PDB file of N, CA and C in Angstrom:
ATOM      1  N   MET A   1     -20.015 -62.734 -40.582  1.00 60.00           N
ATOM      2  CA  MET A   1     -20.221 -61.856 -41.109  1.00 60.00           C
ATOM      3  C   MET A   1     -19.228 -60.153 -39.791  1.00 60.00           C
ATOM      4  N   LYS A   2     -18.017 -60.317 -40.982  1.00 61.00           N
ATOM      5  CA  LYS A   2     -18.012 -58.990 -40.190  1.00 61.00           C
ATOM      6  C   LYS A   2     -18.440 -57.501 -41.193  1.00 61.00           C
ATOM      7  N   ILE A   3     -17.835 -56.342 -39.376  1.00 63.00           N
ATOM      8  CA  ILE A   3     -18.547 -54.849 -39.872  1.00 63.00           C
ATOM      9  C   ILE A   3     -17.621 -54.585 -39.438  1.00 63.00           C
ATOM     10  N   THR A   4     -17.059 -53.175 -40.240  1.00 59.00           N
ATOM     11  CA  THR A   4     -16.871 -51.969 -40.252  1.00 59.00           C
ATOM     12  C   THR A   4     -17.245 -50.717 -39.814  1.00 59.00           C
ATOM     13  N   LEU A   5     -16.770 -50.375 -38.240  1.00 55.00           N
ATOM     14  CA  LEU A   5     -17.293 -49.009 -38.520  1.00 55.00           C
ATOM     15  C   LEU A   5     -16.315 -48.218 -38.600  1.00 55.00           C
ATOM     16  N   PRO A   6     -16.933 -47.223 -39.249  1.00 56.00           N
ATOM     17  CA  PRO A   6     -16.035 -45.898 -39.170  1.00 56.00           C
ATOM     18  C   PRO A   6     -15.446 -44.641 -37.963  1.00 56.00           C
ATOM     19  N   LEU A   7     -14.360 -44.660 -38.269  1.00 51.00           N
ATOM     20  CA  LEU A   7     -13.249 -44.304 -37.366  1.00 51.00           C
ATOM     21  C   LEU A   7     -13.158 -42.679 -37.762  1.00 51.00           C
ATOM     22  N   ILE A   8     -13.710 -41.788 -37.236  1.00 53.00           N
ATOM     23  CA  ILE A   8     -13.695 -40.670 -37.177  1.00 53.00           C
ATOM     24  C   ILE A   8     -12.266 -40.030 -35.957  1.00 53.00           C
ATOM     25  N   ALA A   9     -12.120 -39.030 -36.673  1.00 51.00           N
ATOM     26  CA  ALA A   9     -10.510 -39.192 -35.958  1.00 51.00           C
ATOM     27  C   ALA A   9     -10.573 -37.091 -35.985  1.00 51.00           C
ATOM     28  N   GLY A  10     -10.665 -36.170 -34.692  1.00 53.00           N
ATOM     29  CA  GLY A  10     -10.954 -35.346 -34.664  1.00 53.00           C
ATOM     30  C   GLY A  10     -10.363 -34.383 -33.929  1.00 53.00           C
ATOM     31  N   THR A  11      -9.742 -33.187 -33.349  1.00 52.00           N
ATOM     32  CA  THR A  11      -9.163 -32.676 -33.143  1.00 52.00           C
ATOM     33  C   THR A  11      -9.584 -31.911 -32.474  1.00 52.00           C
ATOM     34  N   ILE A  12      -9.897 -31.304 -31.076  1.00 54.00           N
ATOM     35  CA  ILE A  12     -10.653 -30.933 -30.126  1.00 54.00           C
ATOM     36  C   ILE A  12      -9.812 -29.787 -30.415  1.00 54.00           C
ATOM     37  N   ALA A  13      -9.767 -27.947 -30.350  1.00 51.00           N
ATOM     38  CA  ALA A  13      -8.949 -26.680 -29.859  1.00 51.00           C
ATOM     39  C   ALA A  13      -9.301 -26.196 -28.841  1.00 51.00           C
ATOM     40  N   VAL A  14      -8.279 -26.266 -27.843  1.00 49.00           N
ATOM     41  CA  VAL A  14      -8.387 -25.258 -26.703  1.00 49.00           C
ATOM     42  C   VAL A  14      -7.954 -24.378 -26.170  1.00 49.00           C
ATOM     43  N   THR A  15      -8.699 -23.357 -26.311  1.00 48.00           N
ATOM     44  CA  THR A  15      -7.896 -21.967 -26.432  1.00 48.00           C
ATOM     45  C   THR A  15      -7.852 -21.381 -24.807  1.00 48.00           C
ATOM     46  N   PHE A  16      -7.245 -21.083 -23.829  1.00 49.00           N
ATOM     47  CA  PHE A  16      -6.465 -20.726 -22.341  1.00 49.00           C
ATOM     48  C   PHE A  16      -6.849 -19.208 -22.850  1.00 49.00           C
ATOM     49  N   THR A  17      -7.507 -18.666 -22.189  1.00 51.00           N
ATOM     50  CA  THR A  17      -6.788 -17.040 -21.794  1.00 51.00           C
ATOM     51  C   THR A  17      -6.891 -16.652 -20.031  1.00 51.00           C
ATOM     52  N   SER A  18      -5.919 -15.480 -20.288  1.00 56.00           N
ATOM     53  CA  SER A  18      -5.829 -14.976 -19.037  1.00 56.00           C
ATOM     54  C   SER A  18      -7.064 -14.542 -17.728  1.00 56.00           C
ATOM     55  N   CYS A  19      -7.063 -15.515 -17.560  1.00 66.00           N
ATOM     56  CA  CYS A  19      -8.007 -15.354 -16.222  1.00 66.00           C
ATOM     57  C   CYS A  19      -7.643 -14.184 -14.897  1.00 66.00           C
ATOM     58  N   THR A  20      -6.558 -13.991 -15.236  1.00 66.00           N
ATOM     59  CA  THR A  20      -5.931 -13.248 -14.478  1.00 66.00           C
ATOM     60  C   THR A  20      -6.996 -11.758 -13.762  1.00 66.00           C
ATOM     61  N   LYS A  21      -7.666 -11.554 -13.578  1.00 85.00           N
ATOM     62  CA  LYS A  21      -7.357 -10.026 -13.153  1.00 85.00           C
ATOM     63  C   LYS A  21      -6.910  -8.671 -12.960  1.00 85.00           C
ATOM     64  N   GLU A  22      -7.641  -7.588 -13.703  1.00 93.00           N
ATOM     65  CA  GLU A  22      -6.783  -6.801 -13.628  1.00 93.00           C
ATOM     66  C   GLU A  22      -7.210  -6.308 -12.004  1.00 93.00           C
ATOM     67  N   PRO A  23      -5.517  -5.932 -11.467  1.00 96.00           N
ATOM     68  CA  PRO A  23      -5.659  -5.333  -9.925  1.00 96.00           C
ATOM     69  C   PRO A  23      -6.107  -3.420 -10.321  1.00 96.00           C
ATOM     70  N   THR A  24      -6.460  -2.974  -8.719  1.00 97.00           N
ATOM     71  CA  THR A  24      -7.154  -2.185  -8.623  1.00 97.00           C
ATOM     72  C   THR A  24      -6.303  -1.336  -7.446  1.00 97.00           C
ATOM     73  N   ALA A  25      -4.623  -0.694  -7.378  1.00 98.00           N
ATOM     74  CA  ALA A  25      -4.171  -0.092  -6.975  1.00 98.00           C
ATOM     75  C   ALA A  25      -5.470   1.111  -5.915  1.00 98.00           C
ATOM     76  N   CYS A  26      -5.260   1.233  -4.762  1.00 98.00           N
ATOM     77  CA  CYS A  26      -5.916   2.136  -4.087  1.00 98.00           C
ATOM     78  C   CYS A  26      -5.063   2.237  -2.318  1.00 98.00           C
ATOM     79  N   PHE A  27      -4.902   2.765  -1.802  1.00 98.00           N
ATOM     80  CA  PHE A  27      -4.799   3.488  -0.800  1.00 98.00           C
ATOM     81  C   PHE A  27      -5.104   4.114   0.321  1.00 98.00           C
ATOM     82  N   LYS A  28      -5.136   4.463   1.775  1.00 97.00           N
ATOM     83  CA  LYS A  28      -5.154   5.526   2.340  1.00 97.00           C
ATOM     84  C   LYS A  28      -4.507   5.792   3.771  1.00 97.00           C
ATOM     85  N   ALA A  29      -3.846   7.320   3.863  1.00 96.00           N
ATOM     86  CA  ALA A  29      -2.608   7.144   4.814  1.00 96.00           C
ATOM     87  C   ALA A  29      -3.085   7.238   5.290  1.00 96.00           C
ATOM     88  N   SER A  30      -3.339   7.507   7.290  1.00 96.00           N
ATOM     89  CA  SER A  30      -3.295   7.771   8.419  1.00 96.00           C
ATOM     90  C   SER A  30      -3.972   9.020   8.502  1.00 96.00           C
ATOM     91  N   ASN A  31      -3.725   9.937   8.252  1.00 95.00           N
ATOM     92  CA  ASN A  31      -3.598  11.580   8.279  1.00 95.00           C
ATOM     93  C   ASN A  31      -2.164  12.189   6.623  1.00 95.00           C
ATOM     94  N   GLU A  32      -3.590  12.897   5.623  1.00 93.00           N
ATOM     95  CA  GLU A  32      -2.144  13.758   5.399  1.00 93.00           C
ATOM     96  C   GLU A  32      -1.501  14.857   4.910  1.00 93.00           C
ATOM     97  N   ASN A  33      -1.694  14.970   6.987  1.00 95.00           N
ATOM     98  CA  ASN A  33      -0.915  16.496   7.172  1.00 95.00           C
ATOM     99  C   ASN A  33      -0.683  16.423   8.439  1.00 95.00           C
ATOM    100  N   PRO A  34      -0.100  15.205   8.450  1.00 96.00           N
ATOM    101  CA  PRO A  34       1.031  14.725   9.877  1.00 96.00           C
ATOM    102  C   PRO A  34       1.963  16.490   9.831  1.00 96.00           C
ATOM    103  N   GLU A  35       2.066  15.750  11.515  1.00 96.00           N
ATOM    104  CA  GLU A  35       3.464  16.507  11.953  1.00 96.00           C
ATOM    105  C   GLU A  35       4.457  16.208  11.727  1.00 96.00           C
ATOM    106  N   LEU A  36       5.773  16.414  12.315  1.00 94.00           N
ATOM    107  CA  LEU A  36       7.413  16.245  12.052  1.00 94.00           C
ATOM    108  C   LEU A  36       7.264  15.215  13.278  1.00 94.00           C
ATOM    109  N   PHE A  37       7.857  13.405  12.380  1.00 94.00           N
ATOM    110  CA  PHE A  37       8.579  12.737  12.923  1.00 94.00           C
ATOM    111  C   PHE A  37       7.058  11.952  12.963  1.00 94.00           C
ATOM    112  N   GLU A  38       5.410  12.302  13.219  1.00 96.00           N
ATOM    113  CA  GLU A  38       4.361  11.528  13.656  1.00 96.00           C
ATOM    114  C   GLU A  38       4.017  10.685  12.599  1.00 96.00           C
ATOM    115  N   VAL A  39       4.520   9.170  13.187  1.00 95.00           N
ATOM    116  CA  VAL A  39       4.025   7.699  11.817  1.00 95.00           C
ATOM    117  C   VAL A  39       2.782   7.753  11.582  1.00 95.00           C
ATOM    118  N   ILE A  40       2.515   7.662   9.657  1.00 95.00           N
ATOM    119  CA  ILE A  40       1.710   7.433   8.781  1.00 95.00           C
ATOM    120  C   ILE A  40       1.766   6.215   8.503  1.00 95.00           C
ATOM    121  N   THR A  41       0.971   5.670   9.268  1.00 96.00           N
ATOM    122  CA  THR A  41       0.441   4.648   7.926  1.00 96.00           C
ATOM    123  C   THR A  41      -0.015   4.527   6.569  1.00 96.00           C
ATOM    124  N   PHE A  42      -0.001   3.464   5.616  1.00 96.00           N
ATOM    125  CA  PHE A  42      -0.458   3.920   4.474  1.00 96.00           C
ATOM    126  C   PHE A  42      -1.287   2.190   4.634  1.00 96.00           C
ATOM    127  N   THR A  43      -2.720   1.986   5.074  1.00 97.00           N
ATOM    128  CA  THR A  43      -3.226   1.371   4.861  1.00 97.00           C
ATOM    129  C   THR A  43      -3.804   0.482   3.532  1.00 97.00           C
ATOM    130  N   ASN A  44      -3.647  -0.533   2.832  1.00 97.00           N
ATOM    131  CA  ASN A  44      -3.649  -1.231   1.333  1.00 97.00           C
ATOM    132  C   ASN A  44      -5.552  -0.859   1.029  1.00 97.00           C
ATOM    133  N   CYS A  45      -5.942  -0.860   0.154  1.00 97.00           N
ATOM    134  CA  CYS A  45      -7.066  -1.469   0.078  1.00 97.00           C
ATOM    135  C   CYS A  45      -7.111  -2.057  -1.582  1.00 97.00           C
ATOM    136  N   SER A  46      -6.330  -2.072  -2.180  1.00 97.00           N
ATOM    137  CA  SER A  46      -6.347  -2.263  -3.337  1.00 97.00           C
ATOM    138  C   SER A  46      -6.664  -3.787  -3.294  1.00 97.00           C
ATOM    139  N   GLU A  47      -7.281  -4.154  -4.574  1.00 96.00           N
ATOM    140  CA  GLU A  47      -7.839  -5.719  -5.204  1.00 96.00           C
ATOM    141  C   GLU A  47      -7.352  -6.132  -6.081  1.00 96.00           C
ATOM    142  N   ASP A  48      -7.982  -7.486  -5.689  1.00 95.00           N
ATOM    143  CA  ASP A  48      -7.052  -7.945  -7.262  1.00 95.00           C
ATOM    144  C   ASP A  48      -6.002  -8.694  -7.207  1.00 95.00           C
ATOM    145  N   ALA A  49      -4.905  -8.027  -5.759  1.00 96.00           N
ATOM    146  CA  ALA A  49      -3.293  -7.898  -5.670  1.00 96.00           C
ATOM    147  C   ALA A  49      -2.591  -8.520  -5.374  1.00 96.00           C
ATOM    148  N   GLU A  50      -1.462  -9.221  -5.905  1.00 94.00           N
ATOM    149  CA  GLU A  50      -0.615  -9.652  -4.962  1.00 94.00           C
ATOM    150  C   GLU A  50       1.272  -9.525  -5.147  1.00 94.00           C
ATOM    151  N   SER A  51       0.973  -8.038  -5.147  1.00 95.00           N
ATOM    152  CA  SER A  51       2.869  -7.370  -4.742  1.00 95.00           C
ATOM    153  C   SER A  51       1.927  -6.267  -4.801  1.00 95.00           C
ATOM    154  N   TYR A  52       3.123  -5.994  -4.009  1.00 96.00           N
ATOM    155  CA  TYR A  52       2.624  -4.384  -2.940  1.00 96.00           C
ATOM    156  C   TYR A  52       4.092  -3.436  -3.616  1.00 96.00           C
ATOM    157  N   ASP A  53       4.130  -2.767  -4.808  1.00 96.00           N
ATOM    158  CA  ASP A  53       5.706  -1.170  -4.366  1.00 96.00           C
ATOM    159  C   ASP A  53       4.526  -0.070  -3.753  1.00 96.00           C
ATOM    160  N   TRP A  54       5.799   0.531  -2.756  1.00 96.00           N
ATOM    161  CA  TRP A  54       5.233   1.287  -2.392  1.00 96.00           C
ATOM    162  C   TRP A  54       6.946   2.495  -2.258  1.00 96.00           C
ATOM    163  N   ILE A  55       6.868   3.460  -3.286  1.00 92.00           N
ATOM    164  CA  ILE A  55       7.395   4.692  -3.145  1.00 92.00           C
ATOM    165  C   ILE A  55       7.265   5.571  -2.774  1.00 92.00           C
ATOM    166  N   MET A  56       8.157   6.275  -1.512  1.00 89.00           N
ATOM    167  CA  MET A  56       7.883   7.713  -0.842  1.00 89.00           C
ATOM    168  C   MET A  56       8.728   8.383  -1.418  1.00 89.00           C
ATOM    169  N   GLN A  57       8.182   8.888  -2.143  1.00 84.00           N
ATOM    170  CA  GLN A  57       9.778  10.710  -3.010  1.00 84.00           C
ATOM    171  C   GLN A  57       9.183  11.632  -2.173  1.00 84.00           C
ATOM    172  N   THR A  58      10.843  11.698  -1.426  1.00 72.00           N
ATOM    173  CA  THR A  58      10.883  13.391  -0.813  1.00 72.00           C
ATOM    174  C   THR A  58      11.699  14.348  -2.040  1.00 72.00           C
ATOM    175  N   ASP A  59      12.099  14.904  -1.547  1.00 66.00           N
ATOM    176  CA  ASP A  59      12.984  15.888  -2.114  1.00 66.00           C
ATOM    177  C   ASP A  59      14.481  15.998  -2.874  1.00 66.00           C
ATOM    178  N   PHE A  60      15.112  14.411  -2.257  1.00 62.00           N
ATOM    179  CA  PHE A  60      16.676  13.956  -1.769  1.00 62.00           C
ATOM    180  C   PHE A  60      16.308  12.585  -1.812  1.00 62.00           C
ATOM    181  N   ILE A  61      15.765  11.978  -1.141  1.00 65.00           N
ATOM    182  CA  ILE A  61      15.499  10.772  -0.204  1.00 65.00           C
ATOM    183  C   ILE A  61      14.475  10.121  -1.266  1.00 65.00           C
ATOM    184  N   GLU A  62      14.252   8.380  -1.199  1.00 75.00           N
ATOM    185  CA  GLU A  62      13.033   7.689  -1.967  1.00 75.00           C
ATOM    186  C   GLU A  62      13.842   6.627  -0.648  1.00 75.00           C
ATOM    187  N   GLY A  63      11.953   5.967  -0.097  1.00 84.00           N
ATOM    188  CA  GLY A  63      12.093   5.279   0.553  1.00 84.00           C
ATOM    189  C   GLY A  63      10.890   4.682  -0.405  1.00 84.00           C
ATOM    190  N   THR A  64      11.412   3.293   0.173  1.00 90.00           N
ATOM    191  CA  THR A  64      10.269   1.995  -1.179  1.00 90.00           C
ATOM    192  C   THR A  64      10.286   1.308   0.098  1.00 90.00           C
ATOM    193  N   SER A  65       9.223  -0.039   0.086  1.00 93.00           N
ATOM    194  CA  SER A  65       8.461  -0.626   0.491  1.00 93.00           C
ATOM    195  C   SER A  65       8.034  -1.437   0.272  1.00 93.00           C
ATOM    196  N   ARG A  66       7.816  -2.825   0.090  1.00 94.00           N
ATOM    197  CA  ARG A  66       6.692  -4.204   0.158  1.00 94.00           C
ATOM    198  C   ARG A  66       6.044  -4.177   0.981  1.00 94.00           C
ATOM    199  N   ALA A  67       5.517  -4.303   1.766  1.00 95.00           N
ATOM    200  CA  ALA A  67       4.773  -4.298   2.807  1.00 95.00           C
ATOM    201  C   ALA A  67       4.008  -4.165   2.153  1.00 95.00           C
ATOM    202  N   GLU A  68       2.558  -5.242   2.460  1.00 95.00           N
ATOM    203  CA  GLU A  68       1.171  -5.153   1.767  1.00 95.00           C
ATOM    204  C   GLU A  68       0.187  -3.077   2.601  1.00 95.00           C
ATOM    205  N   ASN A  69       0.887  -3.481   4.438  1.00 96.00           N
ATOM    206  CA  ASN A  69       0.355  -1.813   4.764  1.00 96.00           C
ATOM    207  C   ASN A  69       1.782  -1.174   5.487  1.00 96.00           C
ATOM    208  N   PRO A  70       2.487  -0.141   5.088  1.00 95.00           N
ATOM    209  CA  PRO A  70       3.952   0.117   5.398  1.00 95.00           C
ATOM    210  C   PRO A  70       3.141   1.329   6.268  1.00 95.00           C
ATOM    211  N   THR A  71       4.642   1.876   6.779  1.00 93.00           N
ATOM    212  CA  THR A  71       4.252   3.252   7.659  1.00 93.00           C
ATOM    213  C   THR A  71       5.645   3.926   7.390  1.00 93.00           C
ATOM    214  N   PHE A  72       5.722   5.071   7.195  1.00 91.00           N
ATOM    215  CA  PHE A  72       7.036   6.887   6.873  1.00 91.00           C
ATOM    216  C   PHE A  72       6.259   7.112   8.049  1.00 91.00           C
ATOM    217  N   THR A  73       7.494   7.956   7.940  1.00 90.00           N
ATOM    218  CA  THR A  73       7.819   8.601   9.493  1.00 90.00           C
ATOM    219  C   THR A  73       8.929   9.773   9.098  1.00 90.00           C
ATOM    220  N   ARG A  74       9.000  11.547   9.113  1.00 88.00           N
ATOM    221  CA  ARG A  74       9.210  12.480   7.881  1.00 88.00           C
ATOM    222  C   ARG A  74       9.370  13.025   9.223  1.00 88.00           C
ATOM    223  N   ASP A  75      11.227  13.897   9.144  1.00 88.00           N
ATOM    224  CA  ASP A  75      12.223  14.974  10.035  1.00 88.00           C
ATOM    225  C   ASP A  75      12.207  15.981   9.410  1.00 88.00           C
ATOM    226  N   VAL A  76      11.604  15.496   8.268  1.00 87.00           N
ATOM    227  CA  VAL A  76      12.006  17.590   7.568  1.00 87.00           C
ATOM    228  C   VAL A  76      10.339  17.906   7.299  1.00 87.00           C
ATOM    229  N   ASP A  77       9.831  18.864   7.268  1.00 91.00           N
ATOM    230  CA  ASP A  77       8.484  19.052   6.675  1.00 91.00           C
ATOM    231  C   ASP A  77       8.501  19.544   5.063  1.00 91.00           C
ATOM    232  N   GLY A  78       6.979  20.007   4.354  1.00 91.00           N
ATOM    233  CA  GLY A  78       6.653  19.593   2.926  1.00 91.00           C
ATOM    234  C   GLY A  78       6.470  19.104   2.551  1.00 91.00           C
ATOM    235  N   THR A  79       5.637  18.492   1.437  1.00 92.00           N
ATOM    236  CA  THR A  79       5.174  17.994   0.773  1.00 92.00           C
ATOM    237  C   THR A  79       6.436  16.767   0.153  1.00 92.00           C
ATOM    238  N   PHE A  80       5.671  15.510   0.041  1.00 91.00           N
ATOM    239  CA  PHE A  80       5.984  14.917  -1.364  1.00 91.00           C
ATOM    240  C   PHE A  80       5.294  13.328  -1.242  1.00 91.00           C
ATOM    241  N   ASN A  81       5.968  12.444  -2.477  1.00 93.00           N
ATOM    242  CA  ASN A  81       4.619  11.687  -2.471  1.00 93.00           C
ATOM    243  C   ASN A  81       4.740  10.065  -2.922  1.00 93.00           C
ATOM    244  N   VAL A  82       3.245   9.652  -2.566  1.00 95.00           N
ATOM    245  CA  VAL A  82       3.124   8.329  -1.847  1.00 95.00           C
ATOM    246  C   VAL A  82       2.260   7.352  -3.626  1.00 95.00           C
ATOM    247  N   GLU A  83       3.484   7.322  -4.090  1.00 96.00           N
ATOM    248  CA  GLU A  83       3.046   5.968  -4.991  1.00 96.00           C
ATOM    249  C   GLU A  83       3.060   4.588  -4.567  1.00 96.00           C
ATOM    250  N   LEU A  84       1.739   3.444  -4.793  1.00 97.00           N
ATOM    251  CA  LEU A  84       1.808   1.953  -4.778  1.00 97.00           C
ATOM    252  C   LEU A  84       1.749   1.581  -6.360  1.00 97.00           C
ATOM    253  N   GLU A  85       2.003   0.939  -7.150  1.00 97.00           N
ATOM    254  CA  GLU A  85       2.484  -0.384  -7.384  1.00 97.00           C
ATOM    255  C   GLU A  85       1.635  -1.233  -6.885  1.00 97.00           C
ATOM    256  N   VAL A  86       1.007  -1.231  -7.694  1.00 97.00           N
ATOM    257  CA  VAL A  86       0.423  -2.901  -7.388  1.00 97.00           C
ATOM    258  C   VAL A  86       0.208  -4.115  -8.865  1.00 97.00           C
ATOM    259  N   THR A  87       0.746  -5.483  -8.892  1.00 96.00           N
ATOM    260  CA  THR A  87       1.305  -6.509  -9.710  1.00 96.00           C
ATOM    261  C   THR A  87      -0.034  -7.319  -8.846  1.00 96.00           C
ATOM    262  N   SER A  88      -0.524  -7.910 -10.490  1.00 94.00           N
ATOM    263  CA  SER A  88      -1.794  -9.276 -10.081  1.00 94.00           C
ATOM    264  C   SER A  88      -0.552 -10.297  -9.820  1.00 94.00           C
ATOM    265  N   LYS A  89      -0.750 -11.829  -9.790  1.00 88.00           N
ATOM    266  CA  LYS A  89      -0.465 -13.129  -9.562  1.00 88.00           C
ATOM    267  C   LYS A  89       0.181 -12.458 -11.213  1.00 88.00           C
ATOM    268  N   ASN A  90       1.479 -13.256 -10.790  1.00 85.00           N
ATOM    269  CA  ASN A  90       2.151 -13.994 -12.597  1.00 85.00           C
ATOM    270  C   ASN A  90       2.991 -12.722 -12.645  1.00 85.00           C
ATOM    271  N   ASP A  91       2.250 -11.551 -12.375  1.00 84.00           N
ATOM    272  CA  ASP A  91       3.179 -10.541 -13.006  1.00 84.00           C
ATOM    273  C   ASP A  91       2.675  -9.350 -14.092  1.00 84.00           C
ATOM    274  N   LYS A  92       1.316  -9.920 -13.933  1.00 89.00           N
ATOM    275  CA  LYS A  92       1.330 -10.111 -15.341  1.00 89.00           C
ATOM    276  C   LYS A  92       0.049  -8.243 -16.122  1.00 89.00           C
ATOM    277  N   LYS A  93      -0.425  -8.098 -15.372  1.00 95.00           N
ATOM    278  CA  LYS A  93      -0.320  -6.826 -15.265  1.00 95.00           C
ATOM    279  C   LYS A  93      -0.500  -6.599 -13.307  1.00 95.00           C
ATOM    280  N   SER A  94      -1.069  -4.651 -13.938  1.00 96.00           N
ATOM    281  CA  SER A  94      -0.951  -3.873 -12.912  1.00 96.00           C
ATOM    282  C   SER A  94      -1.330  -3.013 -13.186  1.00 96.00           C
ATOM    283  N   ASP A  95      -1.711  -1.588 -11.444  1.00 97.00           N
ATOM    284  CA  ASP A  95      -2.082  -0.561 -11.877  1.00 97.00           C
ATOM    285  C   ASP A  95      -1.052   1.038 -10.908  1.00 97.00           C
ATOM    286  N   VAL A  96      -0.993   1.801 -11.394  1.00 97.00           N
ATOM    287  CA  VAL A  96      -1.093   2.447  -9.896  1.00 97.00           C
ATOM    288  C   VAL A  96      -1.433   4.137  -9.760  1.00 97.00           C
ATOM    289  N   THR A  97      -1.382   4.189  -8.733  1.00 97.00           N
ATOM    290  CA  THR A  97      -2.104   5.462  -7.967  1.00 97.00           C
ATOM    291  C   THR A  97      -1.182   5.571  -7.310  1.00 97.00           C
ATOM    292  N   SER A  98      -0.666   7.213  -6.745  1.00 96.00           N
ATOM    293  CA  SER A  98      -0.287   7.638  -5.668  1.00 96.00           C
ATOM    294  C   SER A  98      -1.015   9.365  -5.092  1.00 96.00           C
ATOM    295  N   GLU A  99      -0.141   9.619  -3.626  1.00 96.00           N
ATOM    296  CA  GLU A  99      -1.194  10.482  -3.931  1.00 96.00           C
ATOM    297  C   GLU A  99      -0.147  11.769  -2.574  1.00 96.00           C
ATOM    298  N   SER A 100      -0.240  12.793  -2.379  1.00 95.00           N
ATOM    299  CA  SER A 100       0.617  14.318  -2.297  1.00 95.00           C
ATOM    300  C   SER A 100       0.142  14.307  -0.983  1.00 95.00           C
ATOM    301  N   ILE A 101       1.145  14.051   0.420  1.00 94.00           N
ATOM    302  CA  ILE A 101       1.414  14.314   2.067  1.00 94.00           C
ATOM    303  C   ILE A 101       2.459  15.241   2.076  1.00 94.00           C
ATOM    304  N   THR A 102       1.628  16.371   3.278  1.00 95.00           N
ATOM    305  CA  THR A 102       2.305  17.285   4.017  1.00 95.00           C
ATOM    306  C   THR A 102       2.254  17.393   5.320  1.00 95.00           C
ATOM    307  N   VAL A 103       3.337  17.223   5.640  1.00 94.00           N
ATOM    308  CA  VAL A 103       4.545  16.858   6.654  1.00 94.00           C
ATOM    309  C   VAL A 103       4.413  18.308   7.085  1.00 94.00           C
ATOM    310  N   ILE A 104       3.540  18.841   8.301  1.00 94.00           N
ATOM    311  CA  ILE A 104       3.364  20.228   8.633  1.00 94.00           C
ATOM    312  C   ILE A 104       4.997  20.545  10.392  1.00 94.00           C
ATOM    313  N   ASP A 105       5.195  21.532  10.770  1.00 93.00           N
ATOM    314  CA  ASP A 105       6.062  21.781  11.471  1.00 93.00           C
ATOM    315  C   ASP A 105       5.055  23.341  12.964  1.00 93.00           C
ATOM    316  N   VAL A 106       4.578  22.342  13.243  1.00 88.00           N
ATOM    317  CA  VAL A 106       3.616  23.456  14.238  1.00 88.00           C
ATOM    318  C   VAL A 106       4.534  24.357  15.442  1.00 88.00           C
ATOM    319  N   CYS A 107       5.795  24.043  15.625  1.00 80.00           N
ATOM    320  CA  CYS A 107       6.704  24.740  16.142  1.00 80.00           C
ATOM    321  C   CYS A 107       7.503  26.144  15.818  1.00 80.00           C
TER     322      CYS A 107
END
């Protein structure tokens, strides 16, 4: 006796979604009103970030860093902007935050 079993061919579809978390940019300056030549340490408190791009914007000079926790020193008084852009793994998602720092001349 010959038995024939039906063969059911099916397709399984798998959908891949990005499970990369959205990074959150965050940093704290060691001093928001440092004196001339004082070293300012920027402590990174970002979450779910893989890379860091810092821009220290002054009147005519732009300093950059890719360090996680950079330091910066100013030899001229005045206000400058510090911007941090963090990027997730695979450079798919990013977030930006910034803060103004005012360097004072106490002399």
